[in-house]
Amino acid sequence: MQTSIERAKLWVERDPNEKTREYVNSLIKSDTGESSSGHLASLFPSDGSRIGFGTAGLRAAMKAGPLGMNDLVIIQTTQGLARYCERFSQGNGNGDKKLIAVIGYDHRENPELNLSSKSFALLAKMVLLEAGFECVLLDGYVATPLVAYATTKLNAATGIMVTASHNPMADAGFKVYWSDGCQIRPPFDELIADSILENLQPWTDYGTKLKETIAMASSCVDSCYGLGNADQTLSITNDYFNSVRNSGLVTNQNAASTKAGIVKPKIAYT
């Protein structure tokens, strides 16, 4: 079993984020050597625990370490997800099929540590490209249902929405959708969790690759530095709203509103 400080040092070796690396390094340097400080131990428990992956994917505060939402956790999680999707596809006789993934994100961020839903989405796409996926990164902030819709529309193997929904503003989340557009459920959640643990070592230097991508996109109007799919996002969004309008869905509330002479609001609950 590794000590908290040993786990922290390994984390620093793998973490592509300069801000979180510096933060953890400062905690390591201030450690007395006799016993890990309370804060260091809370970020890197000696029992080896890490953020749990379940039916809602991941959800936690944006902070350094295996219990938080940060760049390295996103990389490790996406690597594990990609490998499981590959195994699932091969097991169903589709080993030669190029897999598709969809990613969306919201506005959450932690500027102090340079962590954000957007940066998580960019890193997730880079991991999926590294794994050989075709990956559609929805350009700009999008509503969660759009990812589920796009996953089925594009016949994607998986969809990822980087959001913590109603959680406190300091949190971030990583919701995973299966090919049917539904959030993952047993046994997929446990199998993906196992795959994540098998893929903790980053496959490449994602931090450097992202910097190079941003540098090359200095004149690009794409908010995702050339990694986003703006035209496709607009097309999918239009298709989504058209499908809602043409769905023919009628609720008791709508009927009651009509009877009472109330104009129904032009919104959809999804």
Short mmCIF file of C-alpha atoms in Angstrom, two decimals:
data_model
loop_
_atom_site.label_atom_id
_atom_site.label_comp_id
_atom_site.label_asym_id
_atom_site.label_seq_id
_atom_site.Cartn_x
_atom_site.Cartn_y
_atom_site.Cartn_z
CA MET A 1 0.00 0.00 0.00
CA GLN A 2 1.36 3.40 -0.98
CA THR A 3 1.53 6.28 1.47
CA SER A 4 -0.29 9.54 0.74
CA ILE A 5 2.93 11.26 -0.25
CA GLU A 6 3.90 8.40 -2.59
CA ARG A 7 0.51 8.61 -4.28
CA ALA A 8 0.87 12.38 -4.58
CA LYS A 9 4.29 12.07 -6.24
CA LEU A 10 2.94 9.56 -8.77
CA TRP A 11 0.07 11.91 -9.46
CA VAL A 12 2.44 14.78 -10.22
CA GLU A 13 4.31 12.57 -12.71
CA ARG A 14 1.09 11.88 -14.63
CA ASP A 15 -0.85 15.15 -14.29
CA PRO A 16 -0.78 17.33 -17.45
CA ASN A 17 -2.14 20.40 -15.64
CA GLU A 18 0.60 22.81 -14.53
CA LYS A 19 -1.57 24.50 -11.89
CA THR A 20 -2.63 21.32 -10.12
CA ARG A 21 0.91 19.92 -10.38
CA GLU A 22 2.30 23.04 -8.71
CA TYR A 23 -0.36 22.87 -6.01
CA VAL A 24 0.34 19.24 -5.18
CA ASN A 25 4.10 19.80 -5.30
CA SER A 26 3.74 22.60 -2.74
CA LEU A 27 1.89 20.20 -0.43
CA ILE A 28 4.59 17.56 -0.90
CA LYS A 29 7.38 20.05 -0.10
CA SER A 30 5.63 21.23 3.05
CA ASP A 31 5.21 17.66 4.27
CA THR A 32 7.32 16.90 7.34
CA GLY A 33 8.19 13.40 6.21
CA GLU A 34 6.98 11.92 9.48
CA SER A 35 3.32 11.86 8.49
CA SER A 36 1.41 13.38 5.63
CA SER A 37 -0.39 16.62 6.34
CA GLY A 38 -4.12 16.38 6.80
CA HIS A 39 -4.85 18.13 3.51
CA LEU A 40 -2.44 16.02 1.49
CA ALA A 41 -3.90 12.87 3.03
CA SER A 42 -7.44 14.02 2.23
CA LEU A 43 -6.52 14.51 -1.43
CA PHE A 44 -4.47 11.30 -1.68
CA PRO A 45 -5.81 8.73 0.82
CA SER A 46 -3.31 6.00 1.61
CA ASP A 47 -6.06 3.38 1.18
CA GLY A 48 -5.93 4.01 -2.58
CA SER A 49 -9.49 5.25 -2.89
CA ARG A 50 -10.53 7.33 -5.87
CA ILE A 51 -13.66 8.99 -7.20
CA GLY A 52 -16.39 6.43 -7.82
CA PHE A 53 -17.76 5.76 -11.28
CA GLY A 54 -21.41 4.77 -11.40
CA THR A 55 -24.71 5.22 -13.25
CA ALA A 56 -24.27 9.00 -13.21
CA GLY A 57 -20.63 8.75 -14.31
CA LEU A 58 -18.48 11.05 -12.18
CA ARG A 59 -19.39 14.01 -10.00
CA ALA A 60 -17.21 15.83 -7.46
CA ALA A 61 -15.51 19.10 -6.63
CA MET A 62 -12.89 20.43 -9.06
CA LYS A 63 -9.66 19.77 -7.21
CA ALA A 64 -6.39 17.86 -7.48
CA GLY A 65 -6.11 14.18 -6.67
CA PRO A 66 -7.98 10.96 -7.46
CA LEU A 67 -11.08 12.01 -5.51
CA GLY A 68 -11.66 15.21 -7.47
CA MET A 69 -12.62 16.32 -10.95
CA ASN A 70 -9.45 17.33 -12.77
CA ASP A 71 -7.55 16.82 -16.01
CA LEU A 72 -5.90 13.54 -15.05
CA VAL A 73 -9.12 11.97 -13.76
CA ILE A 74 -10.84 12.94 -17.02
CA ILE A 75 -8.00 11.42 -19.08
CA GLN A 76 -8.01 8.18 -17.07
CA THR A 77 -11.80 7.91 -17.19
CA THR A 78 -12.01 8.54 -20.93
CA GLN A 79 -9.22 6.05 -21.63
CA GLY A 80 -11.09 3.40 -19.65
CA LEU A 81 -14.38 4.25 -21.37
CA ALA A 82 -12.78 4.07 -24.82
CA ARG A 83 -11.21 0.68 -24.15
CA TYR A 84 -14.48 -0.74 -22.84
CA CYS A 85 -16.40 0.53 -25.87
CA GLU A 86 -13.83 -1.17 -28.09
CA ARG A 87 -14.18 -4.47 -26.24
CA PHE A 88 -17.97 -4.26 -26.33
CA SER A 89 -17.94 -3.58 -30.07
CA GLN A 90 -15.55 -6.46 -30.73
CA GLY A 91 -17.69 -8.77 -28.61
CA ASN A 92 -20.66 -7.94 -30.81
CA GLY A 93 -18.80 -8.70 -34.01
CA ASN A 94 -18.16 -5.07 -34.93
CA GLY A 95 -14.41 -5.01 -34.35
CA ASP A 96 -13.69 -3.40 -37.73
CA LYS A 97 -16.25 -0.63 -37.27
CA LYS A 98 -14.90 2.87 -36.51
CA LEU A 99 -16.53 3.95 -33.28
CA ILE A 100 -18.15 7.34 -32.82
CA ALA A 101 -18.40 9.41 -29.64
CA VAL A 102 -20.22 12.66 -28.84
CA ILE A 103 -19.13 15.22 -26.24
CA GLY A 104 -20.86 18.30 -24.81
CA TYR A 105 -20.00 20.61 -21.92
CA ASP A 106 -21.34 23.38 -19.71
CA HIS A 107 -19.86 26.59 -18.25
CA ARG A 108 -18.41 25.38 -14.92
CA GLU A 109 -14.82 26.30 -14.07
CA ASN A 110 -12.20 26.70 -11.36
CA PRO A 111 -9.87 29.44 -12.71
CA GLU A 112 -7.49 29.13 -9.76
CA LEU A 113 -6.53 25.59 -10.79
CA ASN A 114 -7.21 26.05 -14.52
CA LEU A 115 -9.94 23.42 -14.44
CA SER A 116 -13.18 23.69 -16.42
CA SER A 117 -15.87 21.70 -18.18
CA LYS A 118 -14.49 23.01 -21.47
CA SER A 119 -10.94 21.83 -20.80
CA PHE A 120 -12.29 18.45 -19.67
CA ALA A 121 -14.25 18.15 -22.93
CA LEU A 122 -11.17 19.04 -25.00
CA LEU A 123 -9.05 16.46 -23.21
CA ALA A 124 -11.76 13.81 -23.54
CA LYS A 125 -11.84 14.39 -27.31
CA MET A 126 -8.06 14.13 -27.52
CA VAL A 127 -8.18 10.79 -25.69
CA LEU A 128 -10.88 9.46 -28.00
CA LEU A 129 -8.96 10.57 -31.08
CA GLU A 130 -5.89 8.83 -29.66
CA ALA A 131 -8.01 5.68 -29.33
CA GLY A 132 -9.03 5.91 -32.99
CA PHE A 133 -12.59 7.12 -32.48
CA GLU A 134 -14.45 9.58 -34.65
CA CYS A 135 -15.42 12.21 -32.08
CA VAL A 136 -17.97 15.00 -32.40
CA LEU A 137 -17.35 17.77 -29.88
CA LEU A 138 -20.47 19.92 -29.76
CA ASP A 139 -19.29 23.50 -30.17
CA GLY A 140 -19.98 25.88 -27.28
CA TYR A 141 -22.18 25.34 -24.23
CA VAL A 142 -25.01 22.89 -24.89
CA ALA A 143 -27.98 21.51 -22.99
CA THR A 144 -27.57 17.99 -21.60
CA PRO A 145 -30.40 16.41 -23.66
CA LEU A 146 -28.61 17.40 -26.86
CA VAL A 147 -25.80 14.94 -26.11
CA ALA A 148 -28.23 12.07 -25.55
CA TYR A 149 -30.05 12.98 -28.76
CA ALA A 150 -26.83 13.28 -30.79
CA THR A 151 -25.61 9.92 -29.49
CA THR A 152 -28.55 8.10 -31.06
CA LYS A 153 -28.73 10.38 -34.12
CA LEU A 154 -25.11 9.65 -35.04
CA ASN A 155 -25.23 5.97 -34.02
CA ALA A 156 -22.44 6.71 -31.56
CA ALA A 157 -21.01 4.12 -29.20
CA THR A 158 -21.10 6.57 -26.32
CA GLY A 159 -21.90 10.14 -25.38
CA ILE A 160 -20.26 12.33 -22.72
CA MET A 161 -21.77 15.43 -21.12
CA VAL A 162 -19.40 17.36 -18.90
CA THR A 163 -21.77 18.84 -16.33
CA ALA A 164 -22.64 18.51 -12.66
CA SER A 165 -26.29 19.50 -13.23
CA HIS A 166 -27.75 20.82 -9.98
CA ASN A 167 -24.63 20.23 -7.87
CA PRO A 168 -22.83 23.16 -6.15
CA MET A 169 -20.96 25.51 -8.49
CA ALA A 170 -17.57 24.21 -7.30
CA ASP A 171 -18.39 20.75 -8.68
CA ALA A 172 -18.01 19.25 -12.13
CA GLY A 173 -19.41 16.08 -13.61
CA PHE A 174 -18.84 13.56 -16.39
CA LYS A 175 -22.12 11.96 -17.48
CA VAL A 176 -21.83 8.97 -19.78
CA TYR A 177 -24.51 7.84 -22.20
CA TRP A 178 -24.64 4.48 -23.92
CA SER A 179 -25.43 3.92 -27.60
CA ASP A 180 -29.18 3.97 -26.89
CA GLY A 181 -28.98 7.55 -25.58
CA CYS A 182 -29.63 6.51 -21.97
CA GLN A 183 -27.26 7.03 -19.07
CA ILE A 184 -25.11 3.99 -18.41
CA ARG A 185 -26.58 1.37 -16.10
CA PRO A 186 -25.53 -1.98 -14.63
CA PRO A 187 -23.54 -3.91 -15.64
CA PHE A 188 -21.92 -1.31 -17.92
CA ASP A 189 -21.05 1.06 -15.08
CA GLU A 190 -19.06 -1.57 -13.16
CA LEU A 191 -17.32 -2.86 -16.29
CA ILE A 192 -16.31 0.66 -17.32
CA ALA A 193 -15.08 1.34 -13.77
CA ASP A 194 -12.84 -1.74 -14.00
CA SER A 195 -11.55 -0.58 -17.39
CA ILE A 196 -10.67 2.83 -15.93
CA LEU A 197 -8.46 1.18 -13.31
CA GLU A 198 -6.69 -0.70 -16.11
CA ASN A 199 -5.90 2.55 -17.93
CA LEU A 200 -4.60 4.97 -15.30
CA GLN A 201 -1.31 5.68 -17.09
CA PRO A 202 -1.85 8.36 -19.79
CA TRP A 203 -1.24 6.91 -23.26
CA THR A 204 0.48 10.08 -24.46
CA ASP A 205 1.42 13.60 -23.36
CA TYR A 206 -2.04 15.13 -23.65
CA GLY A 207 -0.97 18.38 -21.99
CA THR A 208 1.63 19.14 -24.65
CA LYS A 209 -0.71 18.06 -27.44
CA LEU A 210 -3.44 20.37 -26.19
CA LYS A 211 -1.02 23.30 -25.97
CA GLU A 212 0.10 22.66 -29.54
CA THR A 213 -3.50 22.48 -30.71
CA ILE A 214 -4.35 25.78 -29.02
CA ALA A 215 -1.24 27.44 -30.48
CA MET A 216 -2.08 26.30 -34.01
CA ALA A 217 -5.66 27.54 -33.65
CA SER A 218 -4.73 31.12 -32.71
CA SER A 219 -6.57 32.48 -35.77
CA CYS A 220 -9.45 30.02 -35.54
CA VAL A 221 -12.91 31.34 -34.65
CA ASP A 222 -13.86 27.94 -33.22
CA SER A 223 -14.25 28.29 -29.45
CA CYS A 224 -12.80 24.78 -29.12
CA TYR A 225 -9.55 25.60 -30.94
CA GLY A 226 -10.39 23.58 -34.01
CA LEU A 227 -11.51 20.54 -32.01
CA GLY A 228 -15.18 21.55 -32.06
CA ASN A 229 -17.67 20.69 -34.78
CA ALA A 230 -19.61 23.96 -35.18
CA ASP A 231 -21.58 23.20 -38.37
CA GLN A 232 -22.51 19.74 -37.16
CA THR A 233 -23.55 21.17 -33.78
CA LEU A 234 -25.93 23.60 -35.49
CA SER A 235 -27.39 20.84 -37.64
CA ILE A 236 -27.90 18.50 -34.67
CA THR A 237 -29.45 21.30 -32.60
CA ASN A 238 -31.93 22.14 -35.37
CA ASP A 239 -32.80 18.47 -35.79
CA TYR A 240 -33.34 18.13 -32.04
CA PHE A 241 -35.78 21.03 -31.81
CA ASN A 242 -37.59 19.91 -34.94
CA SER A 243 -38.03 16.44 -33.47
CA VAL A 244 -39.45 17.97 -30.27
CA ARG A 245 -41.87 20.15 -32.26
CA ASN A 246 -42.99 17.24 -34.41
CA SER A 247 -43.16 14.69 -31.61
CA GLY A 248 -46.89 15.15 -31.05
CA LEU A 249 -46.40 14.74 -27.32
CA VAL A 250 -49.32 16.10 -25.29
CA THR A 251 -49.45 16.20 -21.49
CA ASN A 252 -52.41 16.55 -19.14
CA GLN A 253 -51.00 19.91 -18.12
CA ASN A 254 -51.15 21.11 -21.70
CA ALA A 255 -54.75 19.95 -22.05
CA ALA A 256 -55.72 21.66 -18.79
CA SER A 257 -54.02 24.88 -19.88
CA THR A 258 -55.87 24.89 -23.19
CA LYS A 259 -59.21 24.34 -21.48
CA ALA A 260 -58.51 27.24 -19.12
CA GLY A 261 -57.58 29.50 -22.01
CA ILE A 262 -53.93 29.70 -20.96
CA VAL A 263 -51.30 29.99 -23.68
CA LYS A 264 -48.95 27.02 -23.38
CA PRO A 265 -45.24 27.91 -22.92
CA LYS A 266 -42.99 26.93 -25.80
CA ILE A 267 -40.65 24.74 -23.79
CA ALA A 268 -39.89 21.05 -23.57
CA TYR A 269 -39.07 19.05 -20.45
CA THR A 270 -36.54 16.31 -21.19
#
